[in-house]
GROMACS .gro file of C-alpha atoms in nm:
model
  475
    1UNK     CA    1   1.182   2.963   2.626
    2UNK     CA    2   0.888   2.982   2.864
    3UNK     CA    3   0.875   3.247   3.137
    4UNK     CA    4   0.945   2.974   3.392
    5UNK     CA    5   1.255   2.855   3.204
    6UNK     CA    6   1.384   3.209   3.150
    7UNK     CA    7   1.334   3.291   3.519
    8UNK     CA    8   1.522   2.976   3.617
    9UNK     CA    9   1.801   3.048   3.369
   10UNK     CA   10   1.873   3.378   3.546
   11UNK     CA   11   1.786   3.271   3.902
   12UNK     CA   12   2.015   2.964   3.911
   13UNK     CA   13   2.352   3.139   3.860
   14UNK     CA   14   2.227   3.438   4.062
   15UNK     CA   15   2.165   3.218   4.368
   16UNK     CA   16   2.500   3.051   4.311
   17UNK     CA   17   2.679   3.387   4.305
   18UNK     CA   18   2.504   3.516   4.619
   19UNK     CA   19   2.588   3.206   4.821
   20UNK     CA   20   2.939   3.149   4.682
   21UNK     CA   21   3.078   3.501   4.678
   22UNK     CA   22   2.912   3.642   4.993
   23UNK     CA   23   3.039   3.431   5.281
   24UNK     CA   24   2.848   3.635   5.538
   25UNK     CA   25   2.515   3.502   5.408
   26UNK     CA   26   2.583   3.153   5.544
   27UNK     CA   27   2.898   3.176   5.757
   28UNK     CA   28   3.017   2.853   5.598
   29UNK     CA   29   3.376   2.760   5.514
   30UNK     CA   30   3.481   2.754   5.149
   31UNK     CA   31   3.406   2.388   5.061
   32UNK     CA   32   3.058   2.353   5.214
   33UNK     CA   33   2.964   2.700   5.085
   34UNK     CA   34   3.066   2.594   4.734
   35UNK     CA   35   2.856   2.276   4.759
   36UNK     CA   36   2.555   2.475   4.880
   37UNK     CA   37   2.596   2.724   4.595
   38UNK     CA   38   2.627   2.450   4.331
   39UNK     CA   39   2.323   2.270   4.477
   40UNK     CA   40   2.116   2.591   4.459
   41UNK     CA   41   2.210   2.642   4.092
   42UNK     CA   42   2.150   2.282   3.985
   43UNK     CA   43   1.826   2.249   4.185
   44UNK     CA   44   1.688   2.571   4.036
   45UNK     CA   45   1.753   2.450   3.683
   46UNK     CA   46   1.605   2.109   3.766
   47UNK     CA   47   1.288   2.271   3.899
   48UNK     CA   48   1.245   2.522   3.617
   49UNK     CA   49   1.389   2.301   3.340
   50UNK     CA   50   1.592   2.598   3.216
   51UNK     CA   51   1.807   2.338   3.044
   52UNK     CA   52   1.711   1.973   2.979
   53UNK     CA   53   1.717   1.794   3.316
   54UNK     CA   54   1.975   1.528   3.211
   55UNK     CA   55   2.208   1.801   3.082
   56UNK     CA   56   2.170   1.998   3.407
   57UNK     CA   57   2.254   1.676   3.593
   58UNK     CA   58   2.603   1.680   3.439
   59UNK     CA   59   2.689   2.021   3.588
   60UNK     CA   60   2.818   1.891   3.927
   61UNK     CA   61   3.100   1.717   3.737
   62UNK     CA   62   3.265   2.051   3.658
   63UNK     CA   63   3.109   2.290   3.909
   64UNK     CA   64   3.210   2.098   4.222
   65UNK     CA   65   3.583   2.068   4.138
   66UNK     CA   66   3.604   2.422   3.993
   67UNK     CA   67   3.456   2.580   4.307
   68UNK     CA   68   3.648   2.359   4.549
   69UNK     CA   69   3.331   2.194   4.674
   70UNK     CA   70   3.455   1.839   4.613
   71UNK     CA   71   3.734   1.645   4.445
   72UNK     CA   72   3.681   1.553   4.080
   73UNK     CA   73   3.685   1.184   4.175
   74UNK     CA   74   3.406   1.241   4.428
   75UNK     CA   75   3.194   1.431   4.176
   76UNK     CA   76   3.234   1.180   3.893
   77UNK     CA   77   3.233   0.846   4.077
   78UNK     CA   78   2.873   0.904   4.190
   79UNK     CA   79   2.759   0.863   3.829
   80UNK     CA   80   2.886   0.504   3.846
   81UNK     CA   81   2.722   0.432   4.181
   82UNK     CA   82   2.589   0.074   4.210
   83UNK     CA   83   2.234   0.212   4.241
   84UNK     CA   84   2.265   0.365   3.892
   85UNK     CA   85   2.359   0.028   3.744
   86UNK     CA   86   2.087  -0.152   3.939
   87UNK     CA   87   1.835   0.080   3.778
   88UNK     CA   88   1.994   0.030   3.436
   89UNK     CA   89   1.948  -0.346   3.471
   90UNK     CA   90   1.589  -0.303   3.588
   91UNK     CA   91   1.509  -0.073   3.295
   92UNK     CA   92   1.656  -0.326   3.050
   93UNK     CA   93   1.441  -0.608   3.189
   94UNK     CA   94   1.136  -0.377   3.170
   95UNK     CA   95   1.210  -0.303   2.803
   96UNK     CA   96   1.221  -0.677   2.731
   97UNK     CA   97   0.886  -0.729   2.905
   98UNK     CA   98   0.732  -0.453   2.695
   99UNK     CA   99   0.900  -0.564   2.371
  100UNK     CA  100   0.747  -0.913   2.384
  101UNK     CA  101   0.404  -0.796   2.515
  102UNK     CA  102   0.440  -0.987   2.842
  103UNK     CA  103   0.298  -0.688   3.034
  104UNK     CA  104  -0.029  -0.710   2.841
  105UNK     CA  105  -0.063  -1.084   2.908
  106UNK     CA  106  -0.001  -1.031   3.280
  107UNK     CA  107  -0.257  -0.749   3.297
  108UNK     CA  108  -0.526  -0.937   3.103
  109UNK     CA  109  -0.474  -1.255   3.303
  110UNK     CA  110  -0.529  -1.064   3.628
  111UNK     CA  111  -0.841  -0.891   3.491
  112UNK     CA  112  -0.982  -1.224   3.368
  113UNK     CA  113  -0.927  -1.382   3.710
  114UNK     CA  114  -1.066  -1.103   3.927
  115UNK     CA  115  -1.423  -1.088   3.798
  116UNK     CA  116  -1.677  -0.916   3.582
  117UNK     CA  117  -1.862  -0.626   3.746
  118UNK     CA  118  -1.739  -0.269   3.730
  119UNK     CA  119  -1.580  -0.266   4.078
  120UNK     CA  120  -1.394  -0.589   4.008
  121UNK     CA  121  -1.268  -0.455   3.678
  122UNK     CA  122  -1.122  -0.159   3.863
  123UNK     CA  123  -0.971  -0.402   4.116
  124UNK     CA  124  -0.815  -0.609   3.836
  125UNK     CA  125  -0.667  -0.302   3.668
  126UNK     CA  126  -0.542  -0.175   4.005
  127UNK     CA  127  -0.365  -0.504   4.081
  128UNK     CA  128  -0.217  -0.535   3.734
  129UNK     CA  129  -0.093  -0.175   3.734
  130UNK     CA  130   0.056  -0.196   4.085
  131UNK     CA  131   0.226  -0.530   4.013
  132UNK     CA  132   0.390  -0.398   3.697
  133UNK     CA  133   0.488  -0.072   3.867
  134UNK     CA  134   0.685  -0.262   4.131
  135UNK     CA  135   0.933  -0.360   3.860
  136UNK     CA  136   0.881  -0.104   3.583
  137UNK     CA  137   0.886   0.276   3.613
  138UNK     CA  138   0.553   0.435   3.697
  139UNK     CA  139   0.557   0.632   3.371
  140UNK     CA  140   0.612   0.321   3.158
  141UNK     CA  141   0.350   0.127   3.356
  142UNK     CA  142   0.086   0.396   3.309
  143UNK     CA  143   0.157   0.416   2.936
  144UNK     CA  144   0.133   0.036   2.911
  145UNK     CA  145  -0.195   0.020   3.103
  146UNK     CA  146  -0.365   0.325   2.948
  147UNK     CA  147  -0.456   0.155   2.616
  148UNK     CA  148  -0.594  -0.142   2.811
  149UNK     CA  149  -0.810   0.085   3.029
  150UNK     CA  150  -0.936   0.282   2.727
  151UNK     CA  151  -1.019  -0.040   2.544
  152UNK     CA  152  -1.219  -0.158   2.847
  153UNK     CA  153  -1.412   0.169   2.854
  154UNK     CA  154  -1.483   0.149   2.479
  155UNK     CA  155  -1.601  -0.210   2.517
  156UNK     CA  156  -1.842  -0.113   2.795
  157UNK     CA  157  -1.965   0.189   2.598
  158UNK     CA  158  -2.028   0.000   2.274
  159UNK     CA  159  -2.221  -0.282   2.443
  160UNK     CA  160  -2.428  -0.048   2.665
  161UNK     CA  161  -2.345  -0.240   2.982
  162UNK     CA  162  -2.386   0.077   3.192
  163UNK     CA  163  -2.608   0.383   3.172
  164UNK     CA  164  -2.451   0.719   3.086
  165UNK     CA  165  -2.390   0.836   3.444
  166UNK     CA  166  -2.249   0.501   3.555
  167UNK     CA  167  -2.026   0.485   3.246
  168UNK     CA  168  -1.889   0.832   3.324
  169UNK     CA  169  -1.805   0.731   3.681
  170UNK     CA  170  -1.657   0.399   3.565
  171UNK     CA  171  -1.432   0.570   3.308
  172UNK     CA  172  -1.304   0.833   3.551
  173UNK     CA  173  -1.252   0.582   3.831
  174UNK     CA  174  -1.073   0.334   3.606
  175UNK     CA  175  -0.836   0.590   3.453
  176UNK     CA  176  -0.748   0.757   3.782
  177UNK     CA  177  -0.692   0.411   3.931
  178UNK     CA  178  -0.431   0.347   3.661
  179UNK     CA  179  -0.252   0.673   3.746
  180UNK     CA  180  -0.263   0.635   4.122
  181UNK     CA  181  -0.187   0.261   4.131
  182UNK     CA  182   0.118   0.320   3.908
  183UNK     CA  183   0.256   0.564   4.166
  184UNK     CA  184   0.162   0.354   4.470
  185UNK     CA  185   0.291   0.024   4.327
  186UNK     CA  186   0.635   0.175   4.283
  187UNK     CA  187   0.670   0.231   4.659
  188UNK     CA  188   0.718  -0.142   4.719
  189UNK     CA  189   1.061  -0.197   4.561
  190UNK     CA  190   1.390  -0.012   4.520
  191UNK     CA  191   1.355  -0.009   4.141
  192UNK     CA  192   0.985   0.079   4.140
  193UNK     CA  193   1.026   0.450   4.210
  194UNK     CA  194   1.317   0.691   4.162
  195UNK     CA  195   1.302   0.839   4.518
  196UNK     CA  196   1.342   0.487   4.664
  197UNK     CA  197   1.668   0.446   4.476
  198UNK     CA  198   1.776   0.797   4.579
  199UNK     CA  199   1.713   0.692   4.943
  200UNK     CA  200   1.942   0.389   4.902
  201UNK     CA  201   2.205   0.587   4.712
  202UNK     CA  202   2.219   0.870   4.966
  203UNK     CA  203   2.226   0.620   5.255
  204UNK     CA  204   2.534   0.467   5.095
  205UNK     CA  205   2.704   0.797   5.001
  206UNK     CA  206   2.647   0.991   5.324
  207UNK     CA  207   2.571   0.733   5.595
  208UNK     CA  208   2.788   0.449   5.462
  209UNK     CA  209   2.495   0.206   5.498
  210UNK     CA  210   2.366  -0.044   5.241
  211UNK     CA  211   1.990  -0.065   5.194
  212UNK     CA  212   1.926  -0.388   5.003
  213UNK     CA  213   1.635  -0.481   4.781
  214UNK     CA  214   1.517  -0.715   5.057
  215UNK     CA  215   1.538  -0.443   5.322
  216UNK     CA  216   1.324  -0.209   5.116
  217UNK     CA  217   1.060  -0.461   5.008
  218UNK     CA  218   1.007  -0.567   5.373
  219UNK     CA  219   0.965  -0.200   5.457
  220UNK     CA  220   0.771  -0.074   5.153
  221UNK     CA  221   0.543  -0.361   5.048
  222UNK     CA  222   0.306  -0.338   5.349
  223UNK     CA  223   0.262   0.036   5.283
  224UNK     CA  224   0.185  -0.033   4.917
  225UNK     CA  225  -0.080  -0.287   5.016
  226UNK     CA  226  -0.240  -0.045   5.266
  227UNK     CA  227  -0.254   0.242   5.014
  228UNK     CA  228  -0.389   0.014   4.739
  229UNK     CA  229  -0.671  -0.101   4.969
  230UNK     CA  230  -0.748   0.263   5.051
  231UNK     CA  231  -0.738   0.351   4.678
  232UNK     CA  232  -0.976   0.070   4.580
  233UNK     CA  233  -1.242   0.152   4.838
  234UNK     CA  234  -1.205   0.527   4.779
  235UNK     CA  235  -1.252   0.491   4.403
  236UNK     CA  236  -1.534   0.236   4.405
  237UNK     CA  237  -1.723   0.317   4.726
  238UNK     CA  238  -1.672   0.692   4.770
  239UNK     CA  239  -1.549   0.905   4.481
  240UNK     CA  240  -1.692   0.712   4.183
  241UNK     CA  241  -1.944   0.476   4.337
  242UNK     CA  242  -2.150   0.287   4.077
  243UNK     CA  243  -2.481   0.147   4.199
  244UNK     CA  244  -2.575  -0.020   3.870
  245UNK     CA  245  -2.454  -0.380   3.850
  246UNK     CA  246  -2.342  -0.514   3.515
  247UNK     CA  247  -2.118  -0.795   3.399
  248UNK     CA  248  -1.878  -0.631   3.160
  249UNK     CA  249  -1.535  -0.783   3.131
  250UNK     CA  250  -1.533  -1.160   3.106
  251UNK     CA  251  -1.539  -1.160   2.728
  252UNK     CA  252  -1.309  -0.861   2.691
  253UNK     CA  253  -1.017  -1.001   2.890
  254UNK     CA  254  -1.057  -1.350   2.746
  255UNK     CA  255  -1.073  -1.216   2.392
  256UNK     CA  256  -0.761  -1.011   2.448
  257UNK     CA  257  -0.578  -1.319   2.574
  258UNK     CA  258  -0.707  -1.516   2.276
  259UNK     CA  259  -0.569  -1.249   2.041
  260UNK     CA  260  -0.232  -1.275   2.211
  261UNK     CA  261  -0.238  -1.650   2.147
  262UNK     CA  262  -0.030  -1.907   2.335
  263UNK     CA  263   0.275  -1.778   2.518
  264UNK     CA  264   0.562  -1.747   2.274
  265UNK     CA  265   0.908  -1.883   2.345
  266UNK     CA  266   1.027  -1.525   2.392
  267UNK     CA  267   0.758  -1.446   2.649
  268UNK     CA  268   0.842  -1.760   2.844
  269UNK     CA  269   1.212  -1.679   2.835
  270UNK     CA  270   1.161  -1.318   2.947
  271UNK     CA  271   0.923  -1.431   3.223
  272UNK     CA  272   1.178  -1.687   3.341
  273UNK     CA  273   1.459  -1.429   3.362
  274UNK     CA  274   1.228  -1.173   3.523
  275UNK     CA  275   1.108  -1.425   3.784
  276UNK     CA  276   1.461  -1.547   3.856
  277UNK     CA  277   1.589  -1.190   3.897
  278UNK     CA  278   1.300  -1.098   4.128
  279UNK     CA  279   1.348  -1.409   4.342
  280UNK     CA  280   1.720  -1.341   4.369
  281UNK     CA  281   1.657  -0.981   4.474
  282UNK     CA  282   1.415  -1.093   4.742
  283UNK     CA  283   1.611  -1.393   4.871
  284UNK     CA  284   1.973  -1.276   4.850
  285UNK     CA  285   1.951  -1.098   5.184
  286UNK     CA  286   1.872  -1.428   5.355
  287UNK     CA  287   2.170  -1.616   5.208
  288UNK     CA  288   2.498  -1.664   5.398
  289UNK     CA  289   2.741  -1.374   5.362
  290UNK     CA  290   2.980  -1.570   5.138
  291UNK     CA  291   2.698  -1.661   4.896
  292UNK     CA  292   2.532  -1.320   4.867
  293UNK     CA  293   2.518  -1.126   4.545
  294UNK     CA  294   2.455  -0.752   4.553
  295UNK     CA  295   2.129  -0.614   4.411
  296UNK     CA  296   2.328  -0.445   4.134
  297UNK     CA  297   2.502  -0.768   4.036
  298UNK     CA  298   2.168  -0.951   4.021
  299UNK     CA  299   2.014  -0.672   3.813
  300UNK     CA  300   2.296  -0.673   3.557
  301UNK     CA  301   2.295  -1.055   3.537
  302UNK     CA  302   1.923  -1.039   3.453
  303UNK     CA  303   1.976  -0.761   3.198
  304UNK     CA  304   2.269  -0.925   3.017
  305UNK     CA  305   2.083  -1.255   3.007
  306UNK     CA  306   1.824  -1.085   2.785
  307UNK     CA  307   2.097  -1.032   2.524
  308UNK     CA  308   2.245  -1.381   2.570
  309UNK     CA  309   1.933  -1.597   2.534
  310UNK     CA  310   1.841  -1.638   2.166
  311UNK     CA  311   1.500  -1.540   2.029
  312UNK     CA  312   1.310  -1.749   1.774
  313UNK     CA  313   1.110  -1.470   1.610
  314UNK     CA  314   1.411  -1.260   1.518
  315UNK     CA  315   1.784  -1.299   1.471
  316UNK     CA  316   1.992  -1.258   1.786
  317UNK     CA  317   1.892  -1.245   2.150
  318UNK     CA  318   1.571  -1.152   2.328
  319UNK     CA  319   1.708  -0.797   2.336
  320UNK     CA  320   1.913  -0.627   2.064
  321UNK     CA  321   2.137  -0.330   2.135
  322UNK     CA  322   1.909  -0.117   1.915
  323UNK     CA  323   1.635  -0.178   2.174
  324UNK     CA  324   1.847   0.011   2.426
  325UNK     CA  325   1.778   0.338   2.244
  326UNK     CA  326   1.455   0.343   2.445
  327UNK     CA  327   1.636   0.311   2.777
  328UNK     CA  328   1.590   0.635   2.980
  329UNK     CA  329   1.958   0.729   2.979
  330UNK     CA  330   1.869   1.080   3.094
  331UNK     CA  331   1.719   0.942   3.414
  332UNK     CA  332   2.043   0.757   3.490
  333UNK     CA  333   2.231   1.088   3.453
  334UNK     CA  334   1.978   1.249   3.688
  335UNK     CA  335   2.054   0.978   3.945
  336UNK     CA  336   2.424   1.046   3.903
  337UNK     CA  337   2.382   1.421   3.944
  338UNK     CA  338   2.182   1.380   4.265
  339UNK     CA  339   2.428   1.129   4.409
  340UNK     CA  340   2.721   1.353   4.310
  341UNK     CA  341   2.574   1.638   4.515
  342UNK     CA  342   2.504   1.397   4.801
  343UNK     CA  343   2.867   1.279   4.799
  344UNK     CA  344   2.980   1.643   4.806
  345UNK     CA  345   2.750   1.707   5.104
  346UNK     CA  346   2.937   1.434   5.291
  347UNK     CA  347   3.289   1.530   5.181
  348UNK     CA  348   3.240   1.898   5.268
  349UNK     CA  349   3.046   1.827   5.591
  350UNK     CA  350   2.756   2.042   5.470
  351UNK     CA  351   2.514   1.792   5.628
  352UNK     CA  352   2.626   1.897   5.976
  353UNK     CA  353   2.549   2.262   5.896
  354UNK     CA  354   2.194   2.171   5.800
  355UNK     CA  355   2.171   1.974   6.123
  356UNK     CA  356   2.268   2.277   6.331
  357UNK     CA  357   2.035   2.502   6.131
  358UNK     CA  358   1.735   2.273   6.178
  359UNK     CA  359   1.811   2.183   6.538
  360UNK     CA  360   1.554   2.441   6.656
  361UNK     CA  361   1.279   2.201   6.546
  362UNK     CA  362   1.377   1.969   6.830
  363UNK     CA  363   1.119   2.138   7.056
  364UNK     CA  364   0.833   2.010   6.835
  365UNK     CA  365   0.685   1.660   6.877
  366UNK     CA  366   0.848   1.417   6.633
  367UNK     CA  367   0.512   1.310   6.490
  368UNK     CA  368   0.421   1.672   6.414
  369UNK     CA  369   0.756   1.723   6.239
  370UNK     CA  370   0.689   1.418   6.021
  371UNK     CA  371   0.338   1.537   5.930
  372UNK     CA  372   0.460   1.887   5.839
  373UNK     CA  373   0.749   1.744   5.636
  374UNK     CA  374   0.524   1.495   5.456
  375UNK     CA  375   0.271   1.765   5.364
  376UNK     CA  376   0.542   2.005   5.244
  377UNK     CA  377   0.715   1.741   5.028
  378UNK     CA  378   0.391   1.606   4.882
  379UNK     CA  379   0.257   1.944   4.778
  380UNK     CA  380   0.601   2.044   4.643
  381UNK     CA  381   0.588   1.732   4.427
  382UNK     CA  382   0.256   1.850   4.282
  383UNK     CA  383   0.446   2.113   4.083
  384UNK     CA  384   0.796   1.962   4.072
  385UNK     CA  385   0.955   1.638   3.957
  386UNK     CA  386   0.964   1.381   4.239
  387UNK     CA  387   1.319   1.298   4.132
  388UNK     CA  388   1.426   1.660   4.173
  389UNK     CA  389   1.248   1.684   4.510
  390UNK     CA  390   1.407   1.365   4.644
  391UNK     CA  391   1.753   1.454   4.511
  392UNK     CA  392   1.732   1.792   4.686
  393UNK     CA  393   1.565   1.700   5.013
  394UNK     CA  394   1.689   1.352   5.109
  395UNK     CA  395   2.050   1.470   5.174
  396UNK     CA  396   1.911   1.772   5.364
  397UNK     CA  397   1.677   1.546   5.564
  398UNK     CA  398   1.983   1.374   5.714
  399UNK     CA  399   2.084   1.713   5.851
  400UNK     CA  400   1.734   1.758   5.994
  401UNK     CA  401   1.755   1.416   6.161
  402UNK     CA  402   2.093   1.501   6.313
  403UNK     CA  403   1.958   1.838   6.430
  404UNK     CA  404   1.666   1.689   6.620
  405UNK     CA  405   1.844   1.370   6.725
  406UNK     CA  406   1.633   1.105   6.550
  407UNK     CA  407   1.695   0.812   6.317
  408UNK     CA  408   1.781   0.966   5.976
  409UNK     CA  409   1.603   0.681   5.797
  410UNK     CA  410   1.269   0.802   5.936
  411UNK     CA  411   1.304   1.151   5.787
  412UNK     CA  412   1.454   1.017   5.464
  413UNK     CA  413   1.172   0.763   5.426
  414UNK     CA  414   0.901   1.026   5.468
  415UNK     CA  415   1.062   1.237   5.194
  416UNK     CA  416   1.109   0.941   4.959
  417UNK     CA  417   0.759   0.799   5.004
  418UNK     CA  418   0.559   1.122   4.996
  419UNK     CA  419   0.745   1.251   4.690
  420UNK     CA  420   0.595   0.959   4.496
  421UNK     CA  421   0.237   1.026   4.608
  422UNK     CA  422   0.123   1.344   4.432
  423UNK     CA  423  -0.226   1.280   4.294
  424UNK     CA  424  -0.385   1.621   4.233
  425UNK     CA  425  -0.246   1.768   3.910
  426UNK     CA  426  -0.164   1.637   3.561
  427UNK     CA  427   0.185   1.787   3.588
  428UNK     CA  428   0.254   1.612   3.921
  429UNK     CA  429   0.361   1.273   3.784
  430UNK     CA  430   0.389   1.105   3.442
  431UNK     CA  431   0.099   0.865   3.524
  432UNK     CA  432  -0.129   1.162   3.601
  433UNK     CA  433  -0.029   1.325   3.273
  434UNK     CA  434  -0.086   1.000   3.082
  435UNK     CA  435  -0.447   0.948   3.194
  436UNK     CA  436  -0.525   1.320   3.166
  437UNK     CA  437  -0.446   1.293   2.796
  438UNK     CA  438  -0.768   1.093   2.750
  439UNK     CA  439  -1.100   1.272   2.692
  440UNK     CA  440  -1.257   1.129   3.007
  441UNK     CA  441  -1.068   1.318   3.281
  442UNK     CA  442  -1.094   1.690   3.358
  443UNK     CA  443  -0.862   1.891   3.580
  444UNK     CA  444  -1.152   1.926   3.824
  445UNK     CA  445  -1.189   1.545   3.848
  446UNK     CA  446  -0.821   1.500   3.924
  447UNK     CA  447  -0.802   1.781   4.180
  448UNK     CA  448  -1.111   1.659   4.369
  449UNK     CA  449  -1.009   1.294   4.372
  450UNK     CA  450  -0.640   1.365   4.423
  451UNK     CA  451  -0.677   1.611   4.712
  452UNK     CA  452  -0.830   1.352   4.943
  453UNK     CA  453  -0.584   1.084   4.829
  454UNK     CA  454  -0.306   1.329   4.915
  455UNK     CA  455  -0.445   1.393   5.263
  456UNK     CA  456  -0.495   1.022   5.334
  457UNK     CA  457  -0.148   0.942   5.199
  458UNK     CA  458   0.018   1.196   5.429
  459UNK     CA  459  -0.130   1.044   5.743
  460UNK     CA  460  -0.091   0.680   5.631
  461UNK     CA  461   0.275   0.732   5.537
  462UNK     CA  462   0.360   0.924   5.856
  463UNK     CA  463   0.196   0.668   6.085
  464UNK     CA  464   0.349   0.384   5.885
  465UNK     CA  465   0.701   0.530   5.910
  466UNK     CA  466   0.653   0.619   6.277
  467UNK     CA  467   0.553   0.266   6.381
  468UNK     CA  468   0.697   0.030   6.115
  469UNK     CA  469   1.030   0.183   6.014
  470UNK     CA  470   1.198   0.141   6.357
  471UNK     CA  471   1.113  -0.230   6.346
  472UNK     CA  472   1.246  -0.319   6.000
  473UNK     CA  473   1.466  -0.038   5.862
  474UNK     CA  474   1.662   0.121   6.144
  475UNK     CA  475   1.987   0.307   6.090
   0.00000   0.00000   0.00000
């Protein structure tokens, strides 16, 4: 075990014991004190990875009932929350897209359409990455786009389209664009980023409110567009500005599409199901109440259709059950663990305690509170999993909102959005780690580029939530 894991292994149960057995530390009644103690233990092991994160996520199932923090039904039912199944359906559709190479065709088609100089190549990759990341996890998107970006760089290098200095800037800008666009694109939809789904799950568990796919896309898509515009101009006009003009990608993208050949039956079928599912997610909120399908129902219809429609290139459907081995089951357990703790917060009334504790912040201007919260969450996410951060802080943020008397959605949204926007370190997000694995990016490059993206993101997100959230996503 690493020092970090060993420290966490000891610290987790130690914090639990201090909180649970010494009532005077918190002054809480038995049930809320038990929930707080269990949360401290689980969160510590999530952060330090003392045990595999999915395994740690199962601990609330036995710790909450044993300590009296929550009923067994409360602890276990959260693992079957509709949000968990919505994500399962989305992951299944994403696996089908990847299996039949539809993601590569989409990316190359966008690059071929956008243009041929270095800035336009970066724009094409940015758009392709962000579009895929709206529907596929940011980690999977980055891993899908990384080979395409590296192939583009190799193509430019071999044909001497750019001089050495320009090539260096192009490579760094292109790869960091993949990483950052994968994170930003996920902000637009409920299934695009884990913290978004945690937001919806906690809103349901604690506040009893349903945040639909339509609600979130109306809220999150404009922010995604703003941050993508900022990212493009920052990468091409500021951080990695290339003065040399060269036409470099027309042939590359067209050749890649030629290698893929005409769209196969399977690609067309997957695209049809994917498009239908997306349209249903977006439009269901506008249908009459008696005709509406929930986002989870739509997601599972799309996923099961992949198994039902037959493939021509292999026996059986577009998806086989063996393909589901690649589904991130551990992430679904992590969702369940976070939602289980959130349900226990509500059942034990621990949220109110946090509200009273944080009520002293009421004297500060609301905008200043949002900025401080955004900065704290974002820089926490630089060294911690955004899923762990959102699972820990979104339930607590409801207490903060109650304490200062503001809309809980505002505080929750700041936590959810900023926890997806850590750009400085390779360990911050899977997309950062993916592009750092190439030989073109150094830690210095990522810190320098990411620091200013972090700062810009904090202010853009805070202002966006402050002005836009009350109009479209009020509690």
